[in-house]
Structures are given as C-alpha cells and as structure tokens.
Amino acid sequence: MTDDAILALYDRQLRLGARPDGPGVRVERAGPVVRQTGPAHACNGVLWSGLDERDADAAVAEQIRHFTALGLPFEWKVYGHDGPADLAERLRAAGFDAEDEETLMVAEAATLPLSVDLPEGVELVPVTDAAGVELVTRVHDRAFGGDSSHIGRQLLDRLAAAPDTVAAVLALAGDEPVSAARLELYPGTDFAGLWGGGTVEAWRGKGLYRALVAFRTRIAVERGHRYVQVDAADTSRPILHRLGFTALTTTTPYVYVPRTP
C-alpha cells in the first residue's frame, strides 16, 4: 500500500471507526466530529473531525460545551492533514493550549526486528498486575517527568476489563525498573499502537527502546495486526526511521481545561 493509502486506512479504522478504550468510556459521532468521553482519568477528547471553514468554529464550541458540562479537560489531536487548514489557529483562539508536535510513523510489523539483544543483566518482563503497573508508572514519572498516575489507572482498567486490547512490558536491571512501554491492540483492525517507551536517563543509549519496540511488535504480529504505529517525539523518530518506520503526518495535541467561575 502507498503511504497515502495507509494513512486513509488509519483514519478510517482508528479515528473515524474508533472504539471505546476502557470501561465507562463511550465513543460517539457528534455531527462532523467523533469524540470519546469517559472518567476523568480516561483519554477524553476529539478523535476525528471532518470540518471546513463553514462549520469549524461551531464544532469547536460544541465540544467545549460538551466536556465543560461534565467538568472534564479534553484533548483535540490535530493531524497535519486535517481541515480546515487553520484548525490549529481556531483552537488556540478558543482557549486550547498546544502541546509538542509529534510524527505519526507506521511500519509493516512483520518487516521489523522481532528480537533485540539486551544489555547484560537486563530482562524484559510482561506487566500483568497492579504491582507491575505501579512500576510502569514509576518509570514514566522518572523518564518523562510529571505525574503519570492517569496512565497507570488507564492500564489497570484495560488489564481488568479487556486484557486482549493492551499489553505492557518492563525492562528490569536486577530489581530496578529502568524502561517501560505499552502496546494498544485494536481488534478487528490492521493496526497496533506503540505507546510510552520511556527509559530512565542513566540507561538511555543502550538499546532498550529498540528492545521494547521489538517485544511489542512481536505481540502485534502474533495477534494478527499488519501495522504498528507510533506518535513519535523528536528523540525517538530517528531510531524508528532506522528500524524501518515511515512518517505519514504530524500530530499535535490541543488541550482545553474548563475555566472555573
């Protein structure tokens, strides 16, 4: 398939045809927008939009009303090919704050390395319980900074309610968790998503990121997914490119936090 065809398939399966990604979550079509609404720790926001200059401002205002009525912050992820061309400017004018731009990268899973040599003394361990999730959260806190507790709650929800849709892995150096990552599986689609991939500073540059990609890609292949995709930060994009990933478009999260009276 061409890159354009893969991007169209991605939009159709994972955005326009999105399914709830946790308990208590619903996905609904609201006019020209597909949105997800759930508990405060869920991924609330706009997943897809088909807008033009005539209806964009009204659609933005409607999503603000919807999530504000529920007291929920939410994210509107703008892809580089989304319309209208000035959607990002319209969101900023409506009170959204932009986060860092990332690159949507995709690879055919079966073409990627499915195993990578690990540094001596390091092993990869699947995460299956609350204790493992707590270690994933700890690694993310150290690797990315900030509070990753909401990721831990989402992962616990998925492991309990729909374990066939998620997998997570820890890299342990002895008893110390030094890297962690998640795999989101979308049953019935061609795609699986690689998320997280955080390594604590002292262990960077030792091949752990590549090892976590290989570990998760192997699961994706076993589950019958043709493609793996990543929203890649600047730090991971060169590694993924060397592994065989192709950049399809950019993604930028725009976050809206309801204002208190």
CSV table of C-alpha atoms in Angstrom, one decimal:
chain,number,residue,atom,x,y,z
A,1,MET,CA,0.0,0.0,0.0
A,2,THR,CA,1.1,3.6,-0.6
A,3,ASP,CA,1.7,5.9,2.3
A,4,ASP,CA,-1.5,7.8,1.4
A,5,ALA,CA,-3.5,4.6,1.4
A,6,ILE,CA,-2.1,3.6,4.8
A,7,LEU,CA,-3.0,7.0,6.2
A,8,ALA,CA,-6.5,6.7,4.9
A,9,LEU,CA,-6.8,3.3,6.4
A,10,TYR,CA,-5.6,4.6,9.7
A,11,ASP,CA,-8.1,7.4,9.7
A,12,ARG,CA,-10.9,5.1,8.8
A,13,GLN,CA,-10.1,2.3,11.3
A,14,LEU,CA,-8.7,4.1,14.3
A,15,ARG,CA,-10.2,7.6,14.2
A,16,LEU,CA,-13.5,7.6,12.3
A,17,GLY,CA,-14.2,4.0,13.4
A,18,ALA,CA,-12.7,4.3,16.9
A,19,ARG,CA,-14.0,2.1,19.7
A,20,PRO,CA,-14.0,2.8,23.5
A,21,ASP,CA,-10.6,2.2,25.0
A,22,GLY,CA,-11.7,1.4,28.6
A,23,PRO,CA,-14.6,0.7,30.9
A,24,GLY,CA,-17.0,3.5,31.4
A,25,VAL,CA,-15.9,5.1,28.1
A,26,ARG,CA,-18.1,5.9,25.1
A,27,VAL,CA,-17.3,6.9,21.6
A,28,GLU,CA,-19.9,8.8,19.6
A,29,ARG,CA,-20.4,10.6,16.4
A,30,ALA,CA,-21.5,14.2,17.0
A,31,GLY,CA,-22.1,15.7,13.6
A,32,PRO,CA,-18.7,16.2,11.9
A,33,VAL,CA,-16.8,15.0,15.0
A,34,VAL,CA,-16.0,11.7,16.6
A,35,ARG,CA,-15.3,12.1,20.3
A,36,GLN,CA,-14.5,9.9,23.3
A,37,THR,CA,-16.0,10.6,26.8
A,38,GLY,CA,-15.2,8.7,30.0
A,39,PRO,CA,-14.0,9.1,33.6
A,40,ALA,CA,-11.6,11.9,34.5
A,41,HIS,CA,-8.5,9.7,34.1
A,42,ALA,CA,-9.6,8.4,30.6
A,43,CYS,CA,-8.5,9.8,27.3
A,44,ASN,CA,-11.2,12.3,26.8
A,45,GLY,CA,-11.3,14.2,23.6
A,46,VAL,CA,-11.9,14.5,19.8
A,47,LEU,CA,-10.6,11.6,17.8
A,48,TRP,CA,-11.6,12.6,14.3
A,49,SER,CA,-13.1,15.6,12.6
A,50,GLY,CA,-14.3,16.4,9.1
A,51,LEU,CA,-14.5,20.1,9.2
A,52,ASP,CA,-14.3,23.0,6.8
A,53,GLU,CA,-14.3,26.8,7.2
A,54,ARG,CA,-18.1,27.0,7.4
A,55,ASP,CA,-18.6,24.6,10.4
A,56,ALA,CA,-15.3,24.5,12.2
A,57,ASP,CA,-16.0,27.2,14.8
A,58,ALA,CA,-19.4,25.8,15.7
A,59,ALA,CA,-18.0,22.3,16.1
A,60,VAL,CA,-15.2,23.6,18.4
A,61,ALA,CA,-17.7,25.5,20.5
A,62,GLU,CA,-19.9,22.4,20.8
A,63,GLN,CA,-17.1,20.2,22.0
A,64,ILE,CA,-16.1,22.8,24.6
A,65,ARG,CA,-19.8,22.9,25.8
A,66,HIS,CA,-19.9,19.1,25.9
A,67,PHE,CA,-16.8,18.5,28.0
A,68,THR,CA,-17.2,21.6,30.2
A,69,ALA,CA,-20.7,20.5,31.2
A,70,LEU,CA,-19.0,17.3,32.5
A,71,GLY,CA,-16.2,19.2,34.2
A,72,LEU,CA,-13.6,17.3,32.0
A,73,PRO,CA,-10.4,18.6,30.4
A,74,PHE,CA,-10.1,17.2,26.9
A,75,GLU,CA,-7.7,16.9,24.1
A,76,TRP,CA,-8.3,17.6,20.4
A,77,LYS,CA,-5.5,16.0,18.5
A,78,VAL,CA,-4.9,17.8,15.2
A,79,TYR,CA,-3.3,15.8,12.4
A,80,GLY,CA,-1.3,17.5,9.7
A,81,HIS,CA,-3.9,16.6,7.0
A,82,ASP,CA,-7.0,17.6,9.0
A,83,GLY,CA,-9.1,20.5,7.7
A,84,PRO,CA,-9.6,23.3,7.6
A,85,ALA,CA,-6.0,24.5,7.1
A,86,ASP,CA,-6.3,26.9,10.0
A,87,LEU,CA,-7.9,24.5,12.5
A,88,ALA,CA,-5.0,24.9,14.9
A,89,GLU,CA,-5.4,28.7,15.0
A,90,ARG,CA,-9.1,28.3,15.6
A,91,LEU,CA,-8.5,26.0,18.6
A,92,ARG,CA,-5.9,28.4,20.1
A,93,ALA,CA,-8.4,31.3,19.6
A,94,ALA,CA,-11.0,29.2,21.5
A,95,GLY,CA,-8.7,28.7,24.5
A,96,PHE,CA,-6.8,25.5,23.7
A,97,ASP,CA,-3.1,25.1,24.6
A,98,ALA,CA,-0.8,23.3,22.1
A,99,GLU,CA,1.5,20.5,23.3
A,100,ASP,CA,4.6,19.3,21.5
A,101,GLU,CA,4.1,18.3,17.9
A,102,GLU,CA,4.9,14.6,17.1
A,103,THR,CA,5.1,12.5,14.0
A,104,LEU,CA,2.7,9.7,13.1
A,105,MET,CA,5.0,6.8,12.0
A,106,VAL,CA,4.0,3.4,10.7
A,107,ALA,CA,5.7,0.2,9.8
A,108,GLU,CA,4.7,-3.2,8.5
A,109,ALA,CA,5.1,-5.2,11.6
A,110,ALA,CA,6.4,-8.4,10.0
A,111,THR,CA,9.3,-6.5,8.4
A,112,LEU,CA,10.7,-5.2,11.8
A,113,PRO,CA,13.2,-6.9,14.1
A,114,LEU,CA,11.2,-9.1,16.5
A,115,SER,CA,14.1,-9.6,19.0
A,116,VAL,CA,17.0,-7.4,20.1
A,117,ASP,CA,20.0,-8.1,22.3
A,118,LEU,CA,19.6,-6.7,25.7
A,119,PRO,CA,22.4,-5.1,27.9
A,120,GLU,CA,23.9,-7.6,30.3
A,121,GLY,CA,21.8,-8.1,33.5
A,122,VAL,CA,18.6,-6.6,31.9
A,123,GLU,CA,15.4,-8.7,31.3
A,124,LEU,CA,12.0,-7.8,29.8
A,125,VAL,CA,9.0,-8.7,31.9
A,126,PRO,CA,5.4,-8.6,30.9
A,127,VAL,CA,3.1,-6.5,33.1
A,128,THR,CA,0.0,-8.3,34.3
A,129,ASP,CA,-1.0,-7.0,37.7
A,130,ALA,CA,-1.2,-3.9,39.8
A,131,ALA,CA,2.4,-4.2,41.1
A,132,GLY,CA,3.7,-4.2,37.6
A,133,VAL,CA,1.5,-1.2,36.6
A,134,GLU,CA,2.9,0.7,39.6
A,135,LEU,CA,6.4,0.1,38.3
A,136,VAL,CA,5.4,1.3,34.8
A,137,THR,CA,4.1,4.5,36.3
A,138,ARG,CA,7.3,5.0,38.3
A,139,VAL,CA,9.4,4.6,35.2
A,140,HIS,CA,7.3,7.0,33.2
A,141,ASP,CA,7.5,9.6,36.1
A,142,ARG,CA,11.3,9.3,36.0
A,143,ALA,CA,11.7,9.2,32.3
A,144,PHE,CA,9.2,11.9,31.2
A,145,GLY,CA,8.8,14.0,34.4
A,146,GLY,CA,5.4,14.9,35.8
A,147,ASP,CA,2.7,12.7,37.1
A,148,SER,CA,1.8,9.5,35.1
A,149,SER,CA,-0.8,8.2,37.6
A,150,HIS,CA,-3.6,8.6,35.0
A,151,ILE,CA,-1.7,6.2,32.6
A,152,GLY,CA,-1.5,3.7,35.4
A,153,ARG,CA,-5.2,3.9,36.1
A,154,GLN,CA,-6.0,3.5,32.3
A,155,LEU,CA,-3.7,0.5,32.1
A,156,LEU,CA,-5.2,-1.1,35.2
A,157,ASP,CA,-8.7,-0.6,33.7
A,158,ARG,CA,-7.7,-2.2,30.4
A,159,LEU,CA,-5.9,-5.2,32.0
A,160,ALA,CA,-9.0,-5.9,34.2
A,161,ALA,CA,-11.8,-5.3,31.7
A,162,ALA,CA,-10.2,-6.0,28.2
A,163,PRO,CA,-6.8,-7.7,28.6
A,164,ASP,CA,-6.9,-8.6,24.9
A,165,THR,CA,-6.6,-4.9,23.9
A,166,VAL,CA,-3.5,-4.0,25.8
A,167,ALA,CA,0.0,-5.2,26.8
A,168,ALA,CA,2.8,-3.7,28.8
A,169,VAL,CA,6.4,-4.5,29.4
A,170,LEU,CA,9.1,-3.5,31.9
A,171,ALA,CA,12.9,-3.7,31.4
A,172,LEU,CA,14.4,-4.7,34.8
A,173,ALA,CA,18.1,-4.3,35.6
A,174,GLY,CA,18.1,-6.7,38.5
A,175,ASP,CA,15.2,-5.4,40.7
A,176,GLU,CA,15.3,-1.9,39.3
A,177,PRO,CA,12.8,-0.9,36.6
A,178,VAL,CA,14.6,1.1,34.0
A,179,SER,CA,12.3,1.2,31.0
A,180,ALA,CA,8.7,0.6,30.3
A,181,ALA,CA,6.2,0.7,27.4
A,182,ARG,CA,2.7,-0.2,26.4
A,183,LEU,CA,1.0,-1.8,23.3
A,184,GLU,CA,-2.5,-0.9,22.4
A,185,LEU,CA,-4.2,-3.6,20.3
A,186,TYR,CA,-7.2,-2.7,18.2
A,187,PRO,CA,-9.1,-5.9,17.5
A,188,GLY,CA,-10.6,-6.1,14.0
A,189,THR,CA,-8.2,-3.5,12.6
A,190,ASP,CA,-4.8,-3.6,10.8
A,191,PHE,CA,-3.1,-1.5,13.5
A,192,ALA,CA,-1.5,-1.8,16.9
A,193,GLY,CA,-0.1,1.2,18.7
A,194,LEU,CA,3.2,1.6,20.5
A,195,TRP,CA,3.0,4.0,23.4
A,196,GLY,CA,5.3,5.1,26.2
A,197,GLY,CA,8.7,3.7,25.5
A,198,GLY,CA,10.3,5.7,28.4
A,199,THR,CA,13.8,4.9,29.7
A,200,VAL,CA,15.4,6.5,32.8
A,201,GLU,CA,18.3,8.8,32.0
A,202,ALA,CA,21.1,6.5,33.2
A,203,TRP,CA,20.0,3.7,30.9
A,204,ARG,CA,19.5,5.7,27.6
A,205,GLY,CA,21.5,4.9,24.6
A,206,LYS,CA,21.8,1.2,25.5
A,207,GLY,CA,19.2,-0.2,23.1
A,208,LEU,CA,16.3,-0.6,25.5
A,209,TYR,CA,14.0,1.5,23.3
A,210,ARG,CA,14.6,-0.8,20.3
A,211,ALA,CA,14.2,-3.8,22.5
A,212,LEU,CA,10.8,-2.6,23.7
A,213,VAL,CA,9.7,-1.9,20.1
A,214,ALA,CA,10.7,-5.5,19.1
A,215,PHE,CA,9.0,-7.0,22.1
A,216,ARG,CA,5.7,-5.3,21.4
A,217,THR,CA,5.9,-5.7,17.7
A,218,ARG,CA,6.2,-9.5,18.2
A,219,ILE,CA,2.9,-9.4,20.1
A,220,ALA,CA,1.2,-7.4,17.4
A,221,VAL,CA,2.3,-9.9,14.8
A,222,GLU,CA,1.1,-12.8,16.9
A,223,ARG,CA,-2.3,-11.1,17.3
A,224,GLY,CA,-2.7,-10.6,13.5
A,225,HIS,CA,-2.0,-6.9,13.1
A,226,ARG,CA,-0.3,-5.8,9.9
A,227,TYR,CA,1.0,-2.4,11.0
A,228,VAL,CA,2.4,-0.9,14.2
A,229,GLN,CA,2.1,2.9,14.6
A,230,VAL,CA,3.8,5.4,16.9
A,231,ASP,CA,3.2,9.1,17.7
A,232,ALA,CA,6.9,9.8,17.7
A,233,ALA,CA,8.7,12.5,19.6
A,234,ASP,CA,11.8,14.1,18.2
A,235,THR,CA,14.0,11.8,20.3
A,236,SER,CA,12.5,8.6,19.1
A,237,ARG,CA,11.9,9.5,15.4
A,238,PRO,CA,15.5,8.8,14.2
A,239,ILE,CA,15.5,5.4,15.9
A,240,LEU,CA,12.2,4.4,14.4
A,241,HIS,CA,13.3,5.6,11.0
A,242,ARG,CA,16.4,3.4,11.2
A,243,LEU,CA,14.2,0.4,12.1
A,244,GLY,CA,12.0,0.9,9.0
A,245,PHE,CA,9.1,3.2,10.1
A,246,THR,CA,7.7,5.8,7.7
A,247,ALA,CA,6.5,9.2,8.6
A,248,LEU,CA,2.9,9.7,7.4
A,249,THR,CA,1.8,13.1,9.0
A,250,THR,CA,2.2,15.2,12.1
A,251,THR,CA,0.1,15.1,15.3
A,252,THR,CA,-0.3,18.0,17.8
A,253,PRO,CA,-2.5,17.7,20.9
A,254,TYR,CA,-4.5,20.7,21.8
A,255,VAL,CA,-5.7,20.7,25.4
A,256,TYR,CA,-8.7,22.5,26.8
A,257,VAL,CA,-9.2,22.9,30.5
A,258,PRO,CA,-12.6,24.2,31.7
A,259,ARG,CA,-12.3,27.5,33.4
A,260,THR,CA,-13.7,27.7,36.9
A,261,PRO,CA,-16.2,30.6,37.5
